GROMACS .gro file of C-alpha atoms in nm:
model
  413
    1UNK     CA    1   5.781  -0.475   0.417
    2UNK     CA    2   6.025  -0.537   0.134
    3UNK     CA    3   5.949  -0.716  -0.189
    4UNK     CA    4   6.245  -0.951  -0.193
    5UNK     CA    5   6.396  -1.180  -0.453
    6UNK     CA    6   6.702  -1.397  -0.410
    7UNK     CA    7   6.889  -1.658  -0.611
    8UNK     CA    8   7.228  -1.823  -0.638
    9UNK     CA    9   7.406  -1.991  -0.928
   10UNK     CA   10   7.721  -2.197  -0.969
   11UNK     CA   11   8.010  -2.003  -1.125
   12UNK     CA   12   8.282  -2.265  -1.082
   13UNK     CA   13   8.503  -2.317  -1.389
   14UNK     CA   14   8.518  -2.690  -1.462
   15UNK     CA   15   8.854  -2.664  -1.636
   16UNK     CA   16   9.201  -2.569  -1.507
   17UNK     CA   17   9.235  -2.193  -1.458
   18UNK     CA   18   9.490  -1.965  -1.298
   19UNK     CA   19   9.393  -1.879  -0.942
   20UNK     CA   20   9.411  -1.522  -0.819
   21UNK     CA   21   9.566  -1.344  -0.523
   22UNK     CA   22   9.913  -1.487  -0.455
   23UNK     CA   23  10.237  -1.431  -0.643
   24UNK     CA   24  10.377  -1.729  -0.450
   25UNK     CA   25  10.160  -1.984  -0.631
   26UNK     CA   26  10.224  -2.227  -0.911
   27UNK     CA   27   9.950  -2.229  -1.175
   28UNK     CA   28   9.696  -2.348  -1.286
   29UNK     CA   29   9.432  -2.497  -1.054
   30UNK     CA   30   9.448  -2.872  -0.994
   31UNK     CA   31   9.089  -2.941  -0.885
   32UNK     CA   32   8.782  -2.821  -0.697
   33UNK     CA   33   8.745  -2.843  -0.319
   34UNK     CA   34   8.411  -2.662  -0.301
   35UNK     CA   35   8.194  -2.486  -0.556
   36UNK     CA   36   8.183  -2.110  -0.615
   37UNK     CA   37   7.856  -1.919  -0.637
   38UNK     CA   38   7.721  -1.585  -0.749
   39UNK     CA   39   7.430  -1.468  -0.537
   40UNK     CA   40   7.170  -1.203  -0.616
   41UNK     CA   41   6.952  -1.011  -0.373
   42UNK     CA   42   6.676  -0.798  -0.523
   43UNK     CA   43   6.480  -0.552  -0.310
   44UNK     CA   44   6.189  -0.318  -0.373
   45UNK     CA   45   6.062  -0.075  -0.112
   46UNK     CA   46   5.913   0.274  -0.105
   47UNK     CA   47   5.929   0.301  -0.481
   48UNK     CA   48   6.303   0.223  -0.484
   49UNK     CA   49   6.479  -0.091  -0.600
   50UNK     CA   50   6.818  -0.251  -0.557
   51UNK     CA   51   7.000  -0.547  -0.710
   52UNK     CA   52   7.304  -0.666  -0.515
   53UNK     CA   53   7.527  -0.919  -0.692
   54UNK     CA   54   7.785  -1.092  -0.475
   55UNK     CA   55   8.029  -1.363  -0.584
   56UNK     CA   56   8.288  -1.605  -0.449
   57UNK     CA   57   8.574  -1.431  -0.630
   58UNK     CA   58   8.877  -1.217  -0.548
   59UNK     CA   59   8.706  -0.914  -0.698
   60UNK     CA   60   8.566  -0.753  -1.010
   61UNK     CA   61   8.769  -0.508  -1.221
   62UNK     CA   62   8.587  -0.179  -1.258
   63UNK     CA   63   8.553  -0.203  -1.634
   64UNK     CA   64   8.378  -0.539  -1.599
   65UNK     CA   65   8.146  -0.428  -1.318
   66UNK     CA   66   8.046  -0.129  -1.532
   67UNK     CA   67   7.985  -0.365  -1.826
   68UNK     CA   68   7.753  -0.587  -1.621
   69UNK     CA   69   7.567  -0.280  -1.497
   70UNK     CA   70   7.521  -0.160  -1.855
   71UNK     CA   71   7.374  -0.497  -1.957
   72UNK     CA   72   7.134  -0.489  -1.662
   73UNK     CA   73   7.029  -0.139  -1.760
   74UNK     CA   74   6.955  -0.257  -2.115
   75UNK     CA   75   6.767  -0.567  -1.997
   76UNK     CA   76   6.587  -0.442  -1.687
   77UNK     CA   77   6.619  -0.064  -1.678
   78UNK     CA   78   6.828  -0.068  -1.361
   79UNK     CA   79   7.031   0.248  -1.311
   80UNK     CA   80   7.398   0.235  -1.216
   81UNK     CA   81   7.333   0.328  -0.853
   82UNK     CA   82   7.063   0.060  -0.824
   83UNK     CA   83   7.316  -0.222  -0.875
   84UNK     CA   84   7.606  -0.312  -0.649
   85UNK     CA   85   7.855  -0.581  -0.752
   86UNK     CA   86   8.081  -0.716  -0.478
   87UNK     CA   87   8.307  -1.014  -0.408
   88UNK     CA   88   8.408  -1.218  -0.105
   89UNK     CA   89   8.779  -1.182  -0.193
   90UNK     CA   90   8.857  -1.552  -0.183
   91UNK     CA   91   9.218  -1.611  -0.286
   92UNK     CA   92   9.129  -1.957  -0.417
   93UNK     CA   93   8.907  -1.854  -0.707
   94UNK     CA   94   8.981  -1.803  -1.076
   95UNK     CA   95   9.181  -1.498  -1.177
   96UNK     CA   96   8.941  -1.207  -1.224
   97UNK     CA   97   9.164  -0.908  -1.147
   98UNK     CA   98   9.453  -0.802  -1.373
   99UNK     CA   99   9.719  -0.836  -1.103
  100UNK     CA  100  10.076  -0.866  -1.228
  101UNK     CA  101  10.209  -1.224  -1.200
  102UNK     CA  102   9.929  -1.336  -0.967
  103UNK     CA  103   9.733  -1.540  -1.221
  104UNK     CA  104   9.618  -1.453  -1.572
  105UNK     CA  105   9.249  -1.400  -1.650
  106UNK     CA  106   9.099  -1.669  -1.875
  107UNK     CA  107   8.874  -1.496  -2.134
  108UNK     CA  108   8.649  -1.802  -2.138
  109UNK     CA  109   8.571  -1.717  -1.776
  110UNK     CA  110   8.573  -1.334  -1.773
  111UNK     CA  111   8.573  -1.100  -2.071
  112UNK     CA  112   8.360  -0.838  -2.242
  113UNK     CA  113   8.258  -1.102  -2.494
  114UNK     CA  114   8.053  -1.413  -2.426
  115UNK     CA  115   8.195  -1.586  -2.117
  116UNK     CA  116   8.082  -1.808  -1.832
  117UNK     CA  117   8.076  -1.537  -1.566
  118UNK     CA  118   7.865  -1.290  -1.766
  119UNK     CA  119   7.611  -1.556  -1.856
  120UNK     CA  120   7.577  -1.665  -1.494
  121UNK     CA  121   7.558  -1.314  -1.348
  122UNK     CA  122   7.277  -1.221  -1.585
  123UNK     CA  123   7.098  -1.549  -1.518
  124UNK     CA  124   7.111  -1.514  -1.140
  125UNK     CA  125   6.996  -1.151  -1.165
  126UNK     CA  126   6.692  -1.247  -1.370
  127UNK     CA  127   6.612  -1.536  -1.135
  128UNK     CA  128   6.615  -1.305  -0.832
  129UNK     CA  129   6.401  -1.040  -0.997
  130UNK     CA  130   6.143  -1.300  -1.110
  131UNK     CA  131   6.111  -1.474  -0.773
  132UNK     CA  132   5.994  -1.200  -0.535
  133UNK     CA  133   5.777  -1.219  -0.225
  134UNK     CA  134   5.705  -0.997   0.077
  135UNK     CA  135   5.952  -1.010   0.366
  136UNK     CA  136   6.044  -0.812   0.671
  137UNK     CA  137   6.404  -0.717   0.742
  138UNK     CA  138   6.561  -0.806   1.078
  139UNK     CA  139   6.894  -0.677   1.207
  140UNK     CA  140   7.140  -0.807   1.465
  141UNK     CA  141   7.510  -0.815   1.546
  142UNK     CA  142   7.740  -1.083   1.678
  143UNK     CA  143   8.109  -1.085   1.760
  144UNK     CA  144   8.403  -1.298   1.648
  145UNK     CA  145   8.765  -1.293   1.763
  146UNK     CA  146   8.885  -1.481   1.454
  147UNK     CA  147   9.058  -1.194   1.274
  148UNK     CA  148   9.403  -1.062   1.364
  149UNK     CA  149   9.591  -0.751   1.250
  150UNK     CA  150   9.855  -0.895   1.019
  151UNK     CA  151  10.082  -0.589   1.008
  152UNK     CA  152  10.204  -0.573   1.367
  153UNK     CA  153  10.255  -0.196   1.371
  154UNK     CA  154  10.128   0.062   1.618
  155UNK     CA  155   9.816   0.120   1.406
  156UNK     CA  156   9.698  -0.236   1.481
  157UNK     CA  157   9.320  -0.257   1.484
  158UNK     CA  158   9.055  -0.527   1.447
  159UNK     CA  159   8.680  -0.509   1.398
  160UNK     CA  160   8.511  -0.800   1.579
  161UNK     CA  161   8.154  -0.716   1.477
  162UNK     CA  162   7.956  -0.957   1.259
  163UNK     CA  163   7.671  -0.756   1.108
  164UNK     CA  164   7.357  -0.936   0.992
  165UNK     CA  165   7.037  -0.844   0.811
  166UNK     CA  166   6.788  -1.126   0.755
  167UNK     CA  167   6.488  -1.108   0.522
  168UNK     CA  168   6.217  -1.318   0.682
  169UNK     CA  169   5.884  -1.436   0.544
  170UNK     CA  170   5.565  -1.421   0.751
  171UNK     CA  171   5.599  -1.792   0.833
  172UNK     CA  172   5.937  -1.728   0.997
  173UNK     CA  173   6.151  -1.878   0.723
  174UNK     CA  174   6.429  -1.679   0.562
  175UNK     CA  175   6.444  -1.566   0.201
  176UNK     CA  176   6.792  -1.413   0.222
  177UNK     CA  177   7.063  -1.308   0.467
  178UNK     CA  178   7.332  -1.043   0.439
  179UNK     CA  179   7.630  -1.100   0.670
  180UNK     CA  180   7.942  -0.888   0.704
  181UNK     CA  181   8.273  -0.957   0.877
  182UNK     CA  182   8.620  -0.809   0.831
  183UNK     CA  183   8.874  -1.082   0.752
  184UNK     CA  184   9.086  -1.164   0.447
  185UNK     CA  185   8.986  -1.492   0.283
  186UNK     CA  186   9.336  -1.641   0.291
  187UNK     CA  187   9.281  -1.939   0.519
  188UNK     CA  188   9.389  -2.130   0.209
  189UNK     CA  189   9.724  -1.980   0.115
  190UNK     CA  190   9.942  -1.967  -0.192
  191UNK     CA  191  10.036  -2.335  -0.172
  192UNK     CA  192   9.674  -2.429  -0.234
  193UNK     CA  193   9.579  -2.493  -0.598
  194UNK     CA  194   9.226  -2.621  -0.536
  195UNK     CA  195   8.931  -2.395  -0.616
  196UNK     CA  196   8.750  -2.290  -0.298
  197UNK     CA  197   8.522  -2.017  -0.165
  198UNK     CA  198   8.728  -2.028   0.157
  199UNK     CA  199   8.572  -1.937   0.492
  200UNK     CA  200   8.272  -1.740   0.368
  201UNK     CA  201   8.168  -2.031   0.150
  202UNK     CA  202   8.173  -2.258   0.455
  203UNK     CA  203   7.988  -1.994   0.658
  204UNK     CA  204   7.717  -1.961   0.393
  205UNK     CA  205   7.667  -2.337   0.382
  206UNK     CA  206   7.635  -2.346   0.761
  207UNK     CA  207   7.375  -2.067   0.762
  208UNK     CA  208   7.172  -2.226   0.483
  209UNK     CA  209   7.174  -2.557   0.666
  210UNK     CA  210   7.064  -2.409   0.998
  211UNK     CA  211   6.796  -2.153   0.906
  212UNK     CA  212   6.448  -2.245   0.785
  213UNK     CA  213   6.385  -2.159   0.421
  214UNK     CA  214   6.740  -2.233   0.297
  215UNK     CA  215   6.812  -1.861   0.244
  216UNK     CA  216   7.048  -1.717  -0.013
  217UNK     CA  217   7.343  -1.584   0.189
  218UNK     CA  218   7.553  -1.285   0.086
  219UNK     CA  219   7.849  -1.314   0.324
  220UNK     CA  220   8.043  -0.995   0.256
  221UNK     CA  221   8.394  -0.881   0.343
  222UNK     CA  222   8.420  -0.585   0.578
  223UNK     CA  223   8.713  -0.345   0.594
  224UNK     CA  224   8.980  -0.614   0.613
  225UNK     CA  225   9.282  -0.470   0.431
  226UNK     CA  226   9.493  -0.527   0.744
  227UNK     CA  227   9.314  -0.836   0.881
  228UNK     CA  228   9.386  -1.206   0.836
  229UNK     CA  229   9.272  -1.528   0.999
  230UNK     CA  230   9.516  -1.664   1.260
  231UNK     CA  231   9.698  -1.874   0.997
  232UNK     CA  232   9.745  -1.871   0.620
  233UNK     CA  233   9.798  -2.227   0.505
  234UNK     CA  234   9.658  -2.533   0.331
  235UNK     CA  235   9.443  -2.687   0.606
  236UNK     CA  236   9.096  -2.734   0.456
  237UNK     CA  237   8.939  -2.879   0.775
  238UNK     CA  238   9.061  -2.578   0.972
  239UNK     CA  239   8.920  -2.341   0.710
  240UNK     CA  240   8.584  -2.520   0.729
  241UNK     CA  241   8.582  -2.492   1.110
  242UNK     CA  242   8.656  -2.121   1.101
  243UNK     CA  243   8.391  -2.058   0.836
  244UNK     CA  244   8.137  -2.278   1.011
  245UNK     CA  245   8.202  -2.086   1.332
  246UNK     CA  246   8.121  -1.758   1.158
  247UNK     CA  247   7.802  -1.912   1.025
  248UNK     CA  248   7.706  -2.026   1.376
  249UNK     CA  249   7.752  -1.669   1.503
  250UNK     CA  250   7.513  -1.539   1.237
  251UNK     CA  251   7.249  -1.801   1.316
  252UNK     CA  252   7.274  -1.746   1.693
  253UNK     CA  253   7.258  -1.367   1.655
  254UNK     CA  254   6.941  -1.381   1.446
  255UNK     CA  255   6.756  -1.527   1.744
  256UNK     CA  256   6.774  -1.183   1.905
  257UNK     CA  257   6.725  -0.976   1.589
  258UNK     CA  258   6.517  -0.660   1.587
  259UNK     CA  259   6.281  -0.551   1.311
  260UNK     CA  260   6.418  -0.299   1.064
  261UNK     CA  261   6.209   0.000   0.958
  262UNK     CA  262   6.086   0.022   0.603
  263UNK     CA  263   6.295   0.227   0.364
  264UNK     CA  264   6.541   0.163   0.084
  265UNK     CA  265   6.792   0.381  -0.096
  266UNK     CA  266   7.120   0.349  -0.281
  267UNK     CA  267   7.363   0.609  -0.409
  268UNK     CA  268   7.695   0.600  -0.590
  269UNK     CA  269   7.981   0.846  -0.632
  270UNK     CA  270   8.326   0.814  -0.786
  271UNK     CA  271   8.597   0.976  -0.577
  272UNK     CA  272   8.908   1.095  -0.760
  273UNK     CA  273   9.243   0.999  -0.609
  274UNK     CA  274   9.548   1.173  -0.762
  275UNK     CA  275   9.867   0.984  -0.837
  276UNK     CA  276  10.212   1.121  -0.763
  277UNK     CA  277  10.427   1.205  -1.063
  278UNK     CA  278  10.683   0.930  -1.119
  279UNK     CA  279  10.990   0.992  -1.330
  280UNK     CA  280  11.170   0.688  -1.473
  281UNK     CA  281  11.424   0.730  -1.194
  282UNK     CA  282  11.173   0.743  -0.908
  283UNK     CA  283  10.975   0.454  -1.059
  284UNK     CA  284  11.288   0.240  -1.073
  285UNK     CA  285  11.375   0.330  -0.714
  286UNK     CA  286  11.029   0.222  -0.600
  287UNK     CA  287  11.046  -0.111  -0.787
  288UNK     CA  288  11.404  -0.174  -0.673
  289UNK     CA  289  11.289  -0.189  -0.310
  290UNK     CA  290  11.089  -0.500  -0.393
  291UNK     CA  291  11.359  -0.642  -0.618
  292UNK     CA  292  11.603  -0.611  -0.329
  293UNK     CA  293  11.387  -0.844  -0.117
  294UNK     CA  294  11.447  -1.131  -0.364
  295UNK     CA  295  11.803  -1.047  -0.467
  296UNK     CA  296  12.000  -1.366  -0.524
  297UNK     CA  297  11.685  -1.579  -0.501
  298UNK     CA  298  11.614  -1.775  -0.820
  299UNK     CA  299  11.295  -1.949  -0.707
  300UNK     CA  300  10.988  -1.936  -0.935
  301UNK     CA  301  10.822  -1.694  -0.692
  302UNK     CA  302  11.123  -1.460  -0.689
  303UNK     CA  303  11.132  -1.463  -1.067
  304UNK     CA  304  10.763  -1.374  -1.084
  305UNK     CA  305  10.823  -1.084  -0.843
  306UNK     CA  306  11.102  -0.952  -1.064
  307UNK     CA  307  10.880  -0.987  -1.371
  308UNK     CA  308  10.601  -0.798  -1.193
  309UNK     CA  309  10.847  -0.516  -1.118
  310UNK     CA  310  10.950  -0.504  -1.484
  311UNK     CA  311  10.587  -0.493  -1.600
  312UNK     CA  312  10.508  -0.222  -1.345
  313UNK     CA  313  10.796  -0.003  -1.461
  314UNK     CA  314  10.695  -0.045  -1.826
  315UNK     CA  315  10.336   0.056  -1.746
  316UNK     CA  316  10.447   0.382  -1.587
  317UNK     CA  317  10.497   0.535  -1.932
  318UNK     CA  318  10.122   0.535  -2.002
  319UNK     CA  319   9.986   0.581  -1.651
  320UNK     CA  320   9.697   0.829  -1.596
  321UNK     CA  321   9.752   1.094  -1.331
  322UNK     CA  322   9.459   0.982  -1.114
  323UNK     CA  323   9.213   0.702  -1.051
  324UNK     CA  324   8.851   0.700  -0.942
  325UNK     CA  325   8.724   0.490  -0.654
  326UNK     CA  326   8.356   0.389  -0.661
  327UNK     CA  327   8.182   0.443  -0.327
  328UNK     CA  328   7.826   0.315  -0.299
  329UNK     CA  329   7.599   0.346   0.003
  330UNK     CA  330   7.298   0.119   0.051
  331UNK     CA  331   7.048   0.211   0.322
  332UNK     CA  332   6.803  -0.060   0.429
  333UNK     CA  333   6.575   0.090   0.691
  334UNK     CA  334   6.861   0.279   0.855
  335UNK     CA  335   7.114  -0.006   0.828
  336UNK     CA  336   7.395   0.114   0.602
  337UNK     CA  337   7.634  -0.083   0.384
  338UNK     CA  338   7.913   0.130   0.235
  339UNK     CA  339   8.069  -0.044  -0.066
  340UNK     CA  340   8.418   0.075  -0.159
  341UNK     CA  341   8.621  -0.039  -0.460
  342UNK     CA  342   8.941  -0.121  -0.280
  343UNK     CA  343   9.114  -0.291   0.012
  344UNK     CA  344   9.017  -0.085   0.314
  345UNK     CA  345   9.186  -0.090   0.654
  346UNK     CA  346   8.953  -0.186   0.938
  347UNK     CA  347   8.959   0.149   1.118
  348UNK     CA  348   8.724   0.295   0.854
  349UNK     CA  349   8.419   0.111   0.986
  350UNK     CA  350   8.410   0.251   1.343
  351UNK     CA  351   8.472   0.596   1.194
  352UNK     CA  352   8.169   0.553   0.968
  353UNK     CA  353   7.959   0.422   1.257
  354UNK     CA  354   8.040   0.725   1.468
  355UNK     CA  355   7.965   0.957   1.177
  356UNK     CA  356   7.627   0.809   1.084
  357UNK     CA  357   7.524   0.714   1.436
  358UNK     CA  358   7.348   0.404   1.304
  359UNK     CA  359   7.457   0.044   1.231
  360UNK     CA  360   7.706   0.071   0.944
  361UNK     CA  361   7.920  -0.188   0.767
  362UNK     CA  362   8.194  -0.145   0.511
  363UNK     CA  363   8.173  -0.373   0.208
  364UNK     CA  364   8.519  -0.398   0.054
  365UNK     CA  365   8.576  -0.513  -0.306
  366UNK     CA  366   8.259  -0.344  -0.432
  367UNK     CA  367   8.233  -0.238  -0.798
  368UNK     CA  368   8.614  -0.247  -0.839
  369UNK     CA  369   8.936  -0.337  -0.657
  370UNK     CA  370   9.189  -0.059  -0.712
  371UNK     CA  371   9.437  -0.049  -0.424
  372UNK     CA  372   9.484  -0.055  -0.048
  373UNK     CA  373   9.358   0.249   0.142
  374UNK     CA  374   9.497   0.305   0.490
  375UNK     CA  375   9.491   0.556   0.777
  376UNK     CA  376   9.754   0.827   0.754
  377UNK     CA  377   9.969   0.672   1.029
  378UNK     CA  378  10.000   0.348   0.832
  379UNK     CA  379  10.159   0.534   0.541
  380UNK     CA  380  10.434   0.643   0.775
  381UNK     CA  381  10.482   0.282   0.891
  382UNK     CA  382  10.498   0.136   0.538
  383UNK     CA  383  10.454  -0.237   0.493
  384UNK     CA  384  10.344  -0.466   0.212
  385UNK     CA  385  10.006  -0.303   0.152
  386UNK     CA  386  10.158   0.038   0.076
  387UNK     CA  387  10.510  -0.044  -0.046
  388UNK     CA  388  10.477  -0.363  -0.252
  389UNK     CA  389  10.110  -0.415  -0.337
  390UNK     CA  390  10.095  -0.121  -0.584
  391UNK     CA  391  10.336  -0.312  -0.808
  392UNK     CA  392  10.101  -0.610  -0.829
  393UNK     CA  393   9.799  -0.383  -0.873
  394UNK     CA  394   9.984  -0.203  -1.152
  395UNK     CA  395   9.931   0.140  -0.997
  396UNK     CA  396  10.169   0.406  -0.870
  397UNK     CA  397  10.209   0.412  -0.492
  398UNK     CA  398   9.889   0.561  -0.359
  399UNK     CA  399   9.956   0.899  -0.197
  400UNK     CA  400   9.852   0.964   0.160
  401UNK     CA  401   9.486   0.948   0.067
  402UNK     CA  402   9.370   0.867   0.413
  403UNK     CA  403   9.087   0.659   0.548
  404UNK     CA  404   8.954   0.983   0.692
  405UNK     CA  405   8.924   1.124   0.339
  406UNK     CA  406   8.757   0.804   0.220
  407UNK     CA  407   8.511   0.827   0.507
  408UNK     CA  408   8.415   1.183   0.420
  409UNK     CA  409   8.370   1.085   0.056
  410UNK     CA  410   8.145   0.795   0.155
  411UNK     CA  411   7.910   1.026   0.343
  412UNK     CA  412   7.839   1.204   0.012
  413UNK     CA  413   7.735   0.879  -0.156
   0.00000   0.00000   0.00000
C-alpha cells in the first residue's frame, strides 16, 4: 500500500505573455485555447516519501527548480532527492526557460520573487500532502505509433511504449495516474499564439473523464529529443485527436494492469559534463554556420536567429567550463522513472530497460533543461539538435557526451 496524495491547480497566465519554444514565432500570446495545470503526486511508503511536481510548461530552469525545492524543504522538511520537478514540454506555454530569442520570461509569472508560478506550485504541493489516503499501485504498458523520428538519419529510432502506473483506491477508483510517452509536444507549431497544454493536456482530460475517481494525471515526456508527432502545425482539432488517442491507450491498458509491489525510493545525482574550449574564432565559426542558413533573409524570424547568434557569441566570454545535469531515479515497487534535466534521444530508454531488467521510463525535462543529449553516432550526423540548438540554449556545443555515458550515470542515481 502507498499513502497517496494528489492535486492539480491552474497555472495559466490570464494576461499576454511570450510563449516558449520556437524562434519562428511572433510574440506575445493572443489568447487561451486550453488551461495549463501544475499537478502534484505525493507518496509515502516504507518510511520513504516523494513529492513529484509536474507542469504544462516547456521546462523549469535549474536555478528555479532548486529554489522551489529549497522552499519545500523549509516548509515541509522535504530533502532535495525527495522532490522531482518535471514538465510536459509544451511549446505553447509561457516562456519559462531562458532561451535566446524564443520568448522572454515574464517575472510576474516566473521569478525568485513573488510570482504566480511559485505561489501555485507551493499551493498544489500542500494540497497533495494534506489529502492522502491508502492506494495500491498498478502497472501496465500500451503502445502508440504516433511519434516519428524527425531527423531522418541512420540513427532513426522511436519508442512506442506508453508506460502507466495507476494509484487505485480499494473501491476501484483512481487517485492518480502517471503516464509516460516519448513525443515532442509540438502538434501546435510556431504559428500558434494561443496558450495550450498540447497533446498531453488533451490526453489528461481524456483519462480523467474515463476513469472513476477523476484522477490527477501526470502525463510525462519520455526520451523524445528526436521524436515529433506526424505534423507540426496549427490544427487544434488534430492535436486534440492525437492527445485523446493517447489517453484512450492509457485507459485501455489499465484494464489489464498488474499490482505493483510495495516499496518507494528516490535518489539524485548531478553529472558533470565538460565544455570544449571555444576561442573567439571558433565561437564565431560555430555561430556563422547558423547565420549562413538565413543569409540574405530579412524576415523577423531570420533577424531573431541572427540576434540569438550575437547573444550566444557575447556570452562565450563568461562561460563556465562545464555544466551539471541532474539525474533523478524514482523507484515505485520496481517500476523506475529516470528523470534527466535535458532533451534526451529516444534510444536511452531501451538501454536503461536492458540495464535494469525491469520496467523503466525516461522522464525528460526533469529538474532542469540544459541541452540535447544524443547517441555518439548522432554527433557524427549533426543536425539541428547538435549544431543549432546550443545557440538558443546559450551553451557551447555539447561534446560527444553520449547517451551511453548518460545511461551509466543514471544507474548511480
